[in-house]
Short mmCIF file of C-alpha atoms and ligand atoms in Angstrom, two decimals:
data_model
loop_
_atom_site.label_atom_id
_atom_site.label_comp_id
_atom_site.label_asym_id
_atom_site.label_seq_id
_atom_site.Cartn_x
_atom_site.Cartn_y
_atom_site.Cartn_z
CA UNK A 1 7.05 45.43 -49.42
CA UNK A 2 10.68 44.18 -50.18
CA UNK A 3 11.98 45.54 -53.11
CA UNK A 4 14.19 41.74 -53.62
CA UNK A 5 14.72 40.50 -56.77
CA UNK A 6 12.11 37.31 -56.99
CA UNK A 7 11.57 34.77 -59.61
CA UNK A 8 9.23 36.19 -61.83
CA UNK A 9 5.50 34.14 -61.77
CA UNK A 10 4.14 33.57 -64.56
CA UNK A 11 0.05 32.41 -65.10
CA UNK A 12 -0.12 28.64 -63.48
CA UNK A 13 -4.23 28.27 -63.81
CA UNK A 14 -4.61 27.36 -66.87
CA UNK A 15 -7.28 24.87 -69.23
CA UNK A 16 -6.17 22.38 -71.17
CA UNK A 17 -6.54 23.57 -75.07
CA UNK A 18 -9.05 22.43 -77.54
CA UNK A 19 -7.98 19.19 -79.59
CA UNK A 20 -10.18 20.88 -81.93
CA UNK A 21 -7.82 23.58 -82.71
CA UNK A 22 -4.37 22.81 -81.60
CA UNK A 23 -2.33 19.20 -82.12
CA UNK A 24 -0.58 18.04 -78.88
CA UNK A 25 -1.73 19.40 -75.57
CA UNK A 26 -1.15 23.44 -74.51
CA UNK A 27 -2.67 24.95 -71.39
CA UNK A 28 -3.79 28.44 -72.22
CA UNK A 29 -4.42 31.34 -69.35
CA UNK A 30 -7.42 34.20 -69.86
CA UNK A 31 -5.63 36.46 -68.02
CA UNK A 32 -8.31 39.53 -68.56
CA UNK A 33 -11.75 39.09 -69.42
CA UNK A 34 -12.41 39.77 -73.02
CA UNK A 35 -15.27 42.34 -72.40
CA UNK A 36 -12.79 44.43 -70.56
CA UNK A 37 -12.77 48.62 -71.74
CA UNK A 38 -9.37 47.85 -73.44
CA UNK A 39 -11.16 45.62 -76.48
CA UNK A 40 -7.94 43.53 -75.54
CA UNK A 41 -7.52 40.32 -74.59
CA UNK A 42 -4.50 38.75 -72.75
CA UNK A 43 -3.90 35.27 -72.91
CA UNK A 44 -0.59 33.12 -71.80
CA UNK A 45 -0.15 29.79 -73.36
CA UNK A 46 2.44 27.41 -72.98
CA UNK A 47 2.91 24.22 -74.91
CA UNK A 48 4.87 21.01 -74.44
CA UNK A 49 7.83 20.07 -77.24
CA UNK A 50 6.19 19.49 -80.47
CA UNK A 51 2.46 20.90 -79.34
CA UNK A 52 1.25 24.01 -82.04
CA UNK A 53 -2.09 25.44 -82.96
CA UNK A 54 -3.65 25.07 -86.12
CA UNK A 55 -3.85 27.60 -89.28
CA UNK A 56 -5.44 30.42 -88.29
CA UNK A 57 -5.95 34.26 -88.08
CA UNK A 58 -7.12 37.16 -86.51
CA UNK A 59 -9.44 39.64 -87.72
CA UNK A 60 -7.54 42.86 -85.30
CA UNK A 61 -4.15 41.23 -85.38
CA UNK A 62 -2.56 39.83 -82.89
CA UNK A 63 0.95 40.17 -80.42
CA UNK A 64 2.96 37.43 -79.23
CA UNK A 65 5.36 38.05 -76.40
CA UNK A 66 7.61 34.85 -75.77
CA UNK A 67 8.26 34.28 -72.35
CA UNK A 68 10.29 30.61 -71.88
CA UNK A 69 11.41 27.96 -73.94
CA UNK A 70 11.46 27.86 -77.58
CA UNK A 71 9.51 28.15 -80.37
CA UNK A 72 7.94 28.42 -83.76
CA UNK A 73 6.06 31.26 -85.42
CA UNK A 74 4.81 31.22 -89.23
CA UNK A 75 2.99 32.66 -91.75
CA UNK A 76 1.79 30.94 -95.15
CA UNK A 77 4.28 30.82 -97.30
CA UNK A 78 6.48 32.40 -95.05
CA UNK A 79 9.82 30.74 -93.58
CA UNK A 80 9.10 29.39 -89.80
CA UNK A 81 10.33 32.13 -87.33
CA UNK A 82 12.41 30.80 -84.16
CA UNK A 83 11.06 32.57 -81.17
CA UNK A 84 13.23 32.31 -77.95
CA UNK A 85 12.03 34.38 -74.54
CA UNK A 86 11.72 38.05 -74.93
CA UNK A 87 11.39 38.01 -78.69
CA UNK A 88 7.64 39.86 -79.83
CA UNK A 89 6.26 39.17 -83.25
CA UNK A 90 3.35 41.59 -84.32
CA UNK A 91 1.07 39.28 -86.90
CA UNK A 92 -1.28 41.71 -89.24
CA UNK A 93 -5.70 41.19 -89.28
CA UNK A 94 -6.14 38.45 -91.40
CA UNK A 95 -2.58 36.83 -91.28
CA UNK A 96 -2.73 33.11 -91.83
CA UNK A 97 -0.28 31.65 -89.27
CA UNK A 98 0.53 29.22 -86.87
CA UNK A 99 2.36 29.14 -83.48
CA UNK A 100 4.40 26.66 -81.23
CA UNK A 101 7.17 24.67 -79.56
CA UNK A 102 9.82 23.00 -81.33
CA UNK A 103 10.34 19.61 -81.28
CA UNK A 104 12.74 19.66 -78.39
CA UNK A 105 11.63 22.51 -76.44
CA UNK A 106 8.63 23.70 -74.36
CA UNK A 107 6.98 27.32 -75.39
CA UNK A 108 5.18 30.07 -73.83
CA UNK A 109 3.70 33.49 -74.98
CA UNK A 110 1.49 35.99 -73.88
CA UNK A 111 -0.90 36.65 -76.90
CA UNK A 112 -2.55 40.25 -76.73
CA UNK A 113 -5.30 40.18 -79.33
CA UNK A 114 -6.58 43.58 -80.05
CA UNK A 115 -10.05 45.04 -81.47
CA UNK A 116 -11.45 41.51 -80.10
CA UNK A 117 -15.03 43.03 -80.50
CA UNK A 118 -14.32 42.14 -84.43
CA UNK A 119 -13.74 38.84 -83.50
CA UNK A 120 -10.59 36.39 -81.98
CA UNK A 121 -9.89 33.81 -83.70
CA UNK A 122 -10.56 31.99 -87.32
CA UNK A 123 -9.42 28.52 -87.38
CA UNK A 124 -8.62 26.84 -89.89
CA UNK A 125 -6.53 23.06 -90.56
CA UNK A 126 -3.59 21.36 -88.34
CA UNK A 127 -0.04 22.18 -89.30
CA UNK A 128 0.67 18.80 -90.42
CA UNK A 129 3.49 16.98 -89.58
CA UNK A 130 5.38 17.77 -92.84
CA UNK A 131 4.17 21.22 -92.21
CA UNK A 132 5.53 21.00 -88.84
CA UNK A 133 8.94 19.25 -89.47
CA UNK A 134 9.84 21.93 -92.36
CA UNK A 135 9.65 24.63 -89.53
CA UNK A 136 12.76 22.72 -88.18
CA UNK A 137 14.84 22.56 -91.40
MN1 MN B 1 -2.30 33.51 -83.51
#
C-alpha cells in the first residue's frame, strides 16, 4: 500500500434529507448502522448555502465534527456559533439546537450521537428565516 499523501474521501452516498425536518436540501450519510455494539451512531451531512435543520435535541447528546465549508451551530437563547472545518462542538441530552450552512457557504459534519438506544432525535419547528438571518449578524 503507498503510504502517499491522498485527498482525503469523505461519505459521497448519501439520501436526500427530510423536508419534514430540515429547510433547504442536505444529503445525510449513515455511515454505521445504529444497532451497532457501540450504541453510536455516525452520520455525515452536508448542506448547501443557507440549508439547516430544524429545532431539535437529543436525548444522549450529540458531537459534531465539521469537516468543509462553513457553518452555523446554536442553542436557544444562545448566540449562533460559526463552525469552520476541524472545529467539534459537544451539545448536552436535551439541548435545544439547530445546525447548518451559512448563507454563503456549503457545510459538512460528522454527527456521532451517543446512547442512541434512548433515542436520536426530537424535532421540533424550522429555524425561521429571522431565526436564521440573526445567526449571521
Ligand atoms: Mn443536532
Amino acid at each position: 500500500m503507498s503510504d502517499q499523501a491522498e485527498t482525503p474521501k469523505f461519505p459521497t452516498a448519501a439520501t436526500l434529507n427530510s423536508a419534514d425536518t430540515f429547510t433547504g436540501s442536505a444529503w445525510v450519510s449513515l455511515l454505521v448502522d445504529p444497532k451497532n455494539p457501540t450504541d453510536c451512531s455516525l452520520g455525515y451531512v452536508t448542506f448547501e448555502p443557507g440549508a439547516r435543520n430544524n429545532w431539535h435535541s437529543h436525548p444522549a447528546g450529540q458531537l459534531l465534527i465539521a469537516t468543509a465549508g462553513a457553518g452555523y451551530y446554536q442553542e436557544k437563547g444562545q448566540p449562533a456559533q460559526l463552525l469552520r472545518a476541524g472545529e467539534a462542538v459537544s451539545i448536552g441530552p436535551g439541548v435545544v439546537h439547530w445546525h447548518g450552512a451559512t448563507k454563503t457557504s456549503l457545510f459538512a459534519h460528522y454527527a456521532i450521537n451517543p446512547n442512541v438506544s434512548q433515542g436520536i432525535a426530537d424535532w421540533g419547528t424550522p429555524v425561521t428565516d429571522e431565526e436564521y438571518q440573526t445567526a449571521h449578524a
